Amino acid sequence: MLREMKLNPAELERVANLFRAFAEPTRLAILQELKAGERSVSEIVDSLHTSQANVSKQLKQLFDAGVVSRRKQGTQVIYGIADEMIFELCRMVCEKLNRDAVKPAELKF
Amino acid sequence: MLREMKLNPAELERVANLFRAFAEPTRLAILQELKAGERSVSEIVDSLHTSQANVSKQLKQLFDAGVVSRRKQGTQVIYGIADEMIFELCRMVCEKLNRDAVKPAELKF
DNA sequence: TTGATGCATTCTTATATCGCTATAAAGCTA
DNA sequence: TAGCTTTATAGCGATATAAGAATGCATCAA
């Protein structure tokens, strides 16, 4: 049971909110960095082309969505991937984009 | 090879754009309707609580993202799911939300 | 041809969000 | 304590987007 139930508006909102976490290039770039391992905020800032304030804000969104984890280490805050399903999601999206594109260049998150 | 490459900004943008198609409750509701089978625009309108203009606009976004297909049938336009991967995506997102929530109510797209 | 139906598009308003600068807060260290 | 480093937040301008109202555009029937 429960199989074919339709989600109510509040549930749809929650699903949409989680998808929204991935619907922004800067946040995806952050997730790509974290894929290689935990990073402090300043390490992420150094690897991206945006401000520290912006990185902090995007990290907050990812954290609130349950996508990344964090812990304090002295004066630093170390972020990591909270759920590996993220990469499965990105992989599936990339595969679809590759299917749809006629181009030979393959995307791989 | 190509395994651990990072996506460039244009590629990240494309990935983000596809995620964005799912980042909105009305569009998710439309996809839920289409999961049961093809539907005309007016059928979708009747099943949702929003205007025909809005449904058409959201359908256009889904179509442009390659998420739904469409065909004309007389005066109607029939929409359907273009790629079943959509439901796998939604299933994974719901599962994560269910994991994160302590509540017993399970979401299932 | 006229009118009706079904869908798409345009315009507008309200709201959200990205990214910046400046600033605050917390933890080291001298 | 003072000063430095690291991160978070507030405020702001610019841009994007959701949704309603009105309109345009086919298609079909009478």
GROMACS .gro file of C-alpha atoms (C1' of nucleotides) in nm:
model
  278
    1MET     CA    1   0.000   0.000   0.000
    2LEU     CA    2   0.088   0.367  -0.008
    3ARG     CA    3   0.225   0.281  -0.351
    4GLU     CA    4   0.048   0.516  -0.586
    5MET     CA    5  -0.050   0.794  -0.352
    6LYS     CA    6  -0.019   1.146  -0.474
    7LEU     CA    7   0.179   1.382  -0.260
    8ASN     CA    8  -0.014   1.664  -0.100
    9PRO     CA    9   0.095   2.027  -0.148
   10ALA     CA   10   0.313   2.033   0.164
   11GLU     CA   11   0.489   1.716   0.057
   12LEU     CA   12   0.539   1.843  -0.295
   13GLU     CA   13   0.689   2.154  -0.143
   14ARG     CA   14   0.942   1.948   0.052
   15VAL     CA   15   1.040   1.750  -0.256
   16ALA     CA   16   1.074   2.068  -0.457
   17ASN     CA   17   1.287   2.222  -0.184
   18LEU     CA   18   1.534   1.937  -0.194
   19PHE     CA   19   1.558   1.952  -0.572
   20ARG     CA   20   1.615   2.326  -0.542
   21ALA     CA   21   1.932   2.260  -0.344
   22PHE     CA   22   2.080   2.115  -0.663
   23ALA     CA   23   1.932   2.373  -0.897
   24GLU     CA   24   2.218   2.619  -0.878
   25PRO     CA   25   2.566   2.599  -1.036
   26THR     CA   26   2.758   2.735  -0.737
   27ARG     CA   27   2.607   2.478  -0.504
   28LEU     CA   28   2.683   2.201  -0.752
   29ALA     CA   29   3.043   2.325  -0.773
   30ILE     CA   30   3.067   2.310  -0.394
   31LEU     CA   31   2.934   1.954  -0.396
   32GLN     CA   32   3.192   1.861  -0.657
   33GLU     CA   33   3.467   1.989  -0.429
   34LEU     CA   34   3.328   1.798  -0.134
   35LYS     CA   35   3.310   1.483  -0.339
   36ALA     CA   36   3.687   1.449  -0.303
   37GLY     CA   37   3.661   1.482   0.074
   38GLU     CA   38   3.586   1.720   0.357
   39ARG     CA   39   3.680   2.084   0.314
   40SER     CA   40   3.687   2.393   0.528
   41VAL     CA   41   3.497   2.697   0.409
   42SER     CA   42   3.814   2.880   0.312
   43GLU     CA   43   3.939   2.581   0.116
   44ILE     CA   44   3.614   2.580  -0.080
   45VAL     CA   45   3.641   2.954  -0.135
   46ASP     CA   46   3.992   2.911  -0.272
   47SER     CA   47   3.875   2.648  -0.517
   48LEU     CA   48   3.581   2.845  -0.650
   49HIS     CA   49   3.554   3.184  -0.811
   50THR     CA   50   3.321   3.353  -0.571
   51SER     CA   51   3.326   3.535  -0.239
   52GLN     CA   52   3.349   3.382   0.106
   53ALA     CA   53   3.013   3.530   0.195
   54ASN     CA   54   2.850   3.362  -0.101
   55VAL     CA   55   3.009   3.026  -0.023
   56SER     CA   56   2.885   3.050   0.335
   57LYS     CA   57   2.535   3.125   0.218
   58GLN     CA   58   2.524   2.840  -0.030
   59LEU     CA   59   2.667   2.606   0.232
   60LYS     CA   60   2.391   2.708   0.467
   61GLN     CA   61   2.131   2.620   0.206
   62LEU     CA   62   2.292   2.283   0.146
   63PHE     CA   63   2.312   2.221   0.519
   64ASP     CA   64   1.951   2.318   0.578
   65ALA     CA   65   1.852   2.079   0.300
   66GLY     CA   66   2.040   1.797   0.470
   67VAL     CA   67   2.282   1.766   0.181
   68VAL     CA   68   2.603   1.850   0.365
   69SER     CA   69   2.724   1.799   0.721
   70ARG     CA   70   2.950   2.027   0.922
   71ARG     CA   71   3.164   2.031   1.231
   72LYS     CA   72   3.373   2.294   1.398
   73GLN     CA   73   3.744   2.245   1.423
   74GLY     CA   74   3.900   2.528   1.615
   75THR     CA   75   3.826   2.840   1.421
   76GLN     CA   76   3.735   2.651   1.107
   77VAL     CA   77   3.416   2.480   0.997
   78ILE     CA   78   3.463   2.160   0.805
   79TYR     CA   79   3.192   2.061   0.560
   80GLY     CA   80   3.132   1.721   0.410
   81ILE     CA   81   2.873   1.526   0.215
   82ALA     CA   82   2.586   1.423   0.439
   83ASP     CA   83   2.427   1.174   0.203
   84GLU     CA   84   2.593   0.997  -0.086
   85MET     CA   85   2.263   0.975  -0.272
   86ILE     CA   86   2.355   1.317  -0.400
   87PHE     CA   87   2.605   1.173  -0.641
   88GLU     CA   88   2.363   0.912  -0.763
   89LEU     CA   89   2.117   1.193  -0.837
   90CYS     CA   90   2.379   1.395  -1.023
   91ARG     CA   91   2.491   1.088  -1.212
   92MET     CA   92   2.138   1.020  -1.334
   93VAL     CA   93   2.089   1.381  -1.437
   94CYS     CA   94   2.416   1.382  -1.627
   95GLU     CA   95   2.323   1.059  -1.801
   96LYS     CA   96   1.997   1.207  -1.916
   97LEU     CA   97   2.172   1.518  -2.045
   98ASN     CA   98   2.415   1.294  -2.228
   99ARG     CA   99   2.130   1.092  -2.376
  100ASP     CA  100   1.952   1.405  -2.494
  101ALA     CA  101   2.260   1.569  -2.638
  102VAL     CA  102   2.379   1.464  -2.978
  103LYS     CA  103   2.726   1.578  -2.885
  104PRO     CA  104   2.993   1.320  -2.800
  105ALA     CA  105   3.128   1.504  -2.496
  106GLU     CA  106   3.011   1.319  -2.191
  107LEU     CA  107   2.922   1.483  -1.862
  108LYS     CA  108   3.011   1.299  -1.548
  109PHE     CA  109   2.960   1.432  -1.202
  110MET     CA  110   3.900   0.793  -1.812
  111LEU     CA  111   3.681   1.101  -1.779
  112ARG     CA  112   3.589   0.952  -1.444
  113GLU     CA  113   3.666   1.221  -1.194
  114MET     CA  114   3.653   1.530  -1.412
  115LYS     CA  115   3.492   1.837  -1.272
  116LEU     CA  116   3.221   1.995  -1.477
  117ASN     CA  117   3.293   2.336  -1.619
  118PRO     CA  118   3.059   2.629  -1.554
  119ALA     CA  119   2.852   2.571  -1.868
  120GLU     CA  120   2.805   2.206  -1.779
  121LEU     CA  121   2.716   2.287  -1.419
  122GLU     CA  122   2.461   2.529  -1.558
  123ARG     CA  123   2.299   2.255  -1.766
  124VAL     CA  124   2.285   2.019  -1.471
  125ALA     CA  125   2.137   2.292  -1.253
  126ASN     CA  126   1.879   2.371  -1.521
  127LEU     CA  127   1.754   2.015  -1.528
  128PHE     CA  128   1.729   2.001  -1.150
  129ARG     CA  129   1.541   2.329  -1.161
  130ALA     CA  130   1.267   2.162  -1.365
  131PHE     CA  131   1.186   1.958  -1.054
  132ALA     CA  132   1.230   2.240  -0.805
  133GLU     CA  133   0.873   2.363  -0.815
  134PRO     CA  134   0.560   2.208  -0.661
  135THR     CA  135   0.328   2.279  -0.953
  136ARG     CA  136   0.560   2.108  -1.198
  137LEU     CA  137   0.594   1.810  -0.967
  138ALA     CA  138   0.216   1.790  -0.941
  139ILE     CA  139   0.193   1.787  -1.320
  140LEU     CA  140   0.448   1.506  -1.337
  141GLN     CA  141   0.246   1.311  -1.083
  142GLU     CA  142  -0.059   1.341  -1.305
  143LEU     CA  143   0.134   1.229  -1.609
  144LYS     CA  144   0.270   0.931  -1.422
  145ALA     CA  145  -0.069   0.764  -1.461
  146GLY     CA  146  -0.063   0.824  -1.835
  147GLU     CA  147  -0.084   1.088  -2.104
  148ARG     CA  148  -0.304   1.388  -2.041
  149SER     CA  149  -0.429   1.685  -2.238
  150VAL     CA  150  -0.362   2.031  -2.101
  151SER     CA  151  -0.722   2.079  -1.995
  152GLU     CA  152  -0.725   1.744  -1.817
  153ILE     CA  153  -0.419   1.854  -1.622
  154VAL     CA  154  -0.581   2.187  -1.546
  155ASP     CA  155  -0.890   2.011  -1.413
  156SER     CA  156  -0.681   1.796  -1.182
  157LEU     CA  157  -0.477   2.082  -1.036
  158HIS     CA  158  -0.577   2.399  -0.858
  159THR     CA  159  -0.423   2.652  -1.088
  160SER     CA  160  -0.499   2.836  -1.410
  161GLN     CA  161  -0.470   2.704  -1.764
  162ALA     CA  162  -0.212   2.970  -1.842
  163ASN     CA  163   0.004   2.858  -1.556
  164VAL     CA  164  -0.020   2.493  -1.651
  165SER     CA  165   0.080   2.576  -2.006
  166LYS     CA  166   0.377   2.773  -1.883
  167GLN     CA  167   0.498   2.500  -1.652
  168LEU     CA  168   0.448   2.241  -1.925
  169LYS     CA  169   0.663   2.448  -2.155
  170GLN     CA  170   0.942   2.449  -1.899
  171LEU     CA  171   0.916   2.075  -1.857
  172PHE     CA  172   0.915   2.027  -2.231
  173ASP     CA  173   1.216   2.252  -2.285
  174ALA     CA  174   1.399   2.053  -2.018
  175GLY     CA  175   1.324   1.731  -2.204
  176VAL     CA  176   1.115   1.600  -1.919
  177VAL     CA  177   0.782   1.569  -2.100
  178SER     CA  178   0.682   1.497  -2.458
  179ARG     CA  179   0.385   1.635  -2.646
  180ARG     CA  180   0.179   1.578  -2.956
  181LYS     CA  181  -0.116   1.753  -3.109
  182GLN     CA  182  -0.443   1.571  -3.139
  183GLY     CA  183  -0.696   1.785  -3.315
  184THR     CA  184  -0.741   2.091  -3.104
  185GLN     CA  185  -0.578   1.936  -2.801
  186VAL     CA  186  -0.217   1.891  -2.699
  187ILE     CA  187  -0.139   1.566  -2.527
  188TYR     CA  188   0.153   1.559  -2.286
  189GLY     CA  189   0.337   1.258  -2.154
  190ILE     CA  190   0.652   1.162  -1.970
  191ALA     CA  191   0.955   1.183  -2.197
  192ASP     CA  192   1.197   0.999  -1.974
  193GLU     CA  193   1.113   0.757  -1.695
  194MET     CA  194   1.431   0.850  -1.509
  195ILE     CA  195   1.220   1.127  -1.363
  196PHE     CA  196   1.044   0.888  -1.132
  197GLU     CA  197   1.367   0.729  -1.022
  198LEU     CA  198   1.491   1.077  -0.932
  199CYS     CA  199   1.175   1.157  -0.738
  200ARG     CA  200   1.187   0.822  -0.566
  201MET     CA  201   1.542   0.884  -0.444
  202VAL     CA  202   1.455   1.230  -0.322
  203CYS     CA  203   1.151   1.102  -0.135
  204GLU     CA  204   1.359   0.827   0.021
  205LYS     CA  205   1.608   1.078   0.147
  206LEU     CA  206   1.334   1.294   0.291
  207ASN     CA  207   1.191   0.987   0.459
  208ARG     CA  208   1.531   0.897   0.599
  209ASP     CA  209   1.584   1.246   0.736
  210ALA     CA  210   1.238   1.274   0.887
  211VAL     CA  211   1.170   1.103   1.214
  212LYS     CA  212   0.806   1.092   1.125
  213PRO     CA  213   0.649   0.762   1.020
  214ALA     CA  214   0.454   0.906   0.727
  215GLU     CA  215   0.629   0.796   0.414
  216LEU     CA  216   0.648   1.001   0.098
  217LYS     CA  217   0.630   0.813  -0.227
  218PHE     CA  218   0.627   0.975  -0.564
  219DT     C1'  219  -1.822   3.279  -4.185
  220DT     C1'  220  -1.919   3.283  -3.715
  221DG     C1'  221  -1.867   3.122  -3.278
  222DA     C1'  222  -1.674   2.809  -2.948
  223DT     C1'  223  -1.304   2.537  -2.760
  224DG     C1'  224  -0.820   2.440  -2.636
  225DC     C1'  225  -0.373   2.599  -2.582
  226DA     C1'  226   0.017   2.938  -2.590
  227DT     C1'  227   0.200   3.387  -2.511
  228DT     C1'  228   0.246   3.853  -2.330
  229DC     C1'  229   0.227   4.179  -1.963
  230DT     C1'  230   0.228   4.279  -1.497
  231DT     C1'  231   0.301   4.229  -0.999
  232DA     C1'  232   0.486   4.004  -0.605
  233DT     C1'  233   0.833   3.737  -0.421
  234DA     C1'  234   1.264   3.492  -0.409
  235DT     C1'  235   1.744   3.453  -0.479
  236DC     C1'  236   2.226   3.535  -0.639
  237DG     C1'  237   2.633   3.770  -0.535
  238DC     C1'  238   2.854   4.173  -0.352
  239DT     C1'  239   3.025   4.476   0.045
  240DA     C1'  240   3.044   4.553   0.507
  241DT     C1'  241   3.014   4.392   0.954
  242DA     C1'  242   2.958   4.082   1.343
  243DA     C1'  243   3.095   3.691   1.612
  244DA     C1'  244   3.392   3.326   1.765
  245DG     C1'  245   3.829   3.123   1.842
  246DC     C1'  246   4.350   3.161   1.844
  247DT     C1'  247   4.776   3.371   1.977
  248DA     C1'  248   5.099   3.696   2.136
  249DT     C1'  249   4.353   4.227   2.635
  250DA     C1'  250   4.456   4.326   2.156
  251DG     C1'  251   4.485   4.172   1.716
  252DC     C1'  252   4.441   3.819   1.362
  253DT     C1'  253   4.195   3.451   1.124
  254DT     C1'  254   3.783   3.213   0.995
  255DT     C1'  255   3.306   3.194   0.926
  256DA     C1'  256   2.831   3.380   0.943
  257DT     C1'  257   2.502   3.735   0.869
  258DA     C1'  258   2.286   4.179   0.731
  259DG     C1'  259   2.184   4.498   0.376
  260DC     C1'  260   2.156   4.605  -0.099
  261DG     C1'  261   2.096   4.601  -0.614
  262DA     C1'  262   2.009   4.318  -0.996
  263DT     C1'  263   1.791   3.936  -1.189
  264DA     C1'  264   1.476   3.551  -1.211
  265DT     C1'  265   1.044   3.333  -1.164
  266DA     C1'  266   0.558   3.210  -1.020
  267DA     C1'  267   0.094   3.320  -1.106
  268DG     C1'  268  -0.300   3.603  -1.259
  269DA     C1'  269  -0.535   3.867  -1.640
  270DA     C1'  270  -0.580   3.955  -2.097
  271DT     C1'  271  -0.496   3.840  -2.555
  272DG     C1'  272  -0.357   3.576  -2.965
  273DC     C1'  273  -0.394   3.174  -3.245
  274DA     C1'  274  -0.537   2.737  -3.411
  275DT     C1'  275  -0.893   2.401  -3.488
  276DC     C1'  276  -1.350   2.243  -3.521
  277DA     C1'  277  -1.864   2.269  -3.557
  278DA     C1'  278  -2.276   2.481  -3.703
   0.00000   0.00000   0.00000
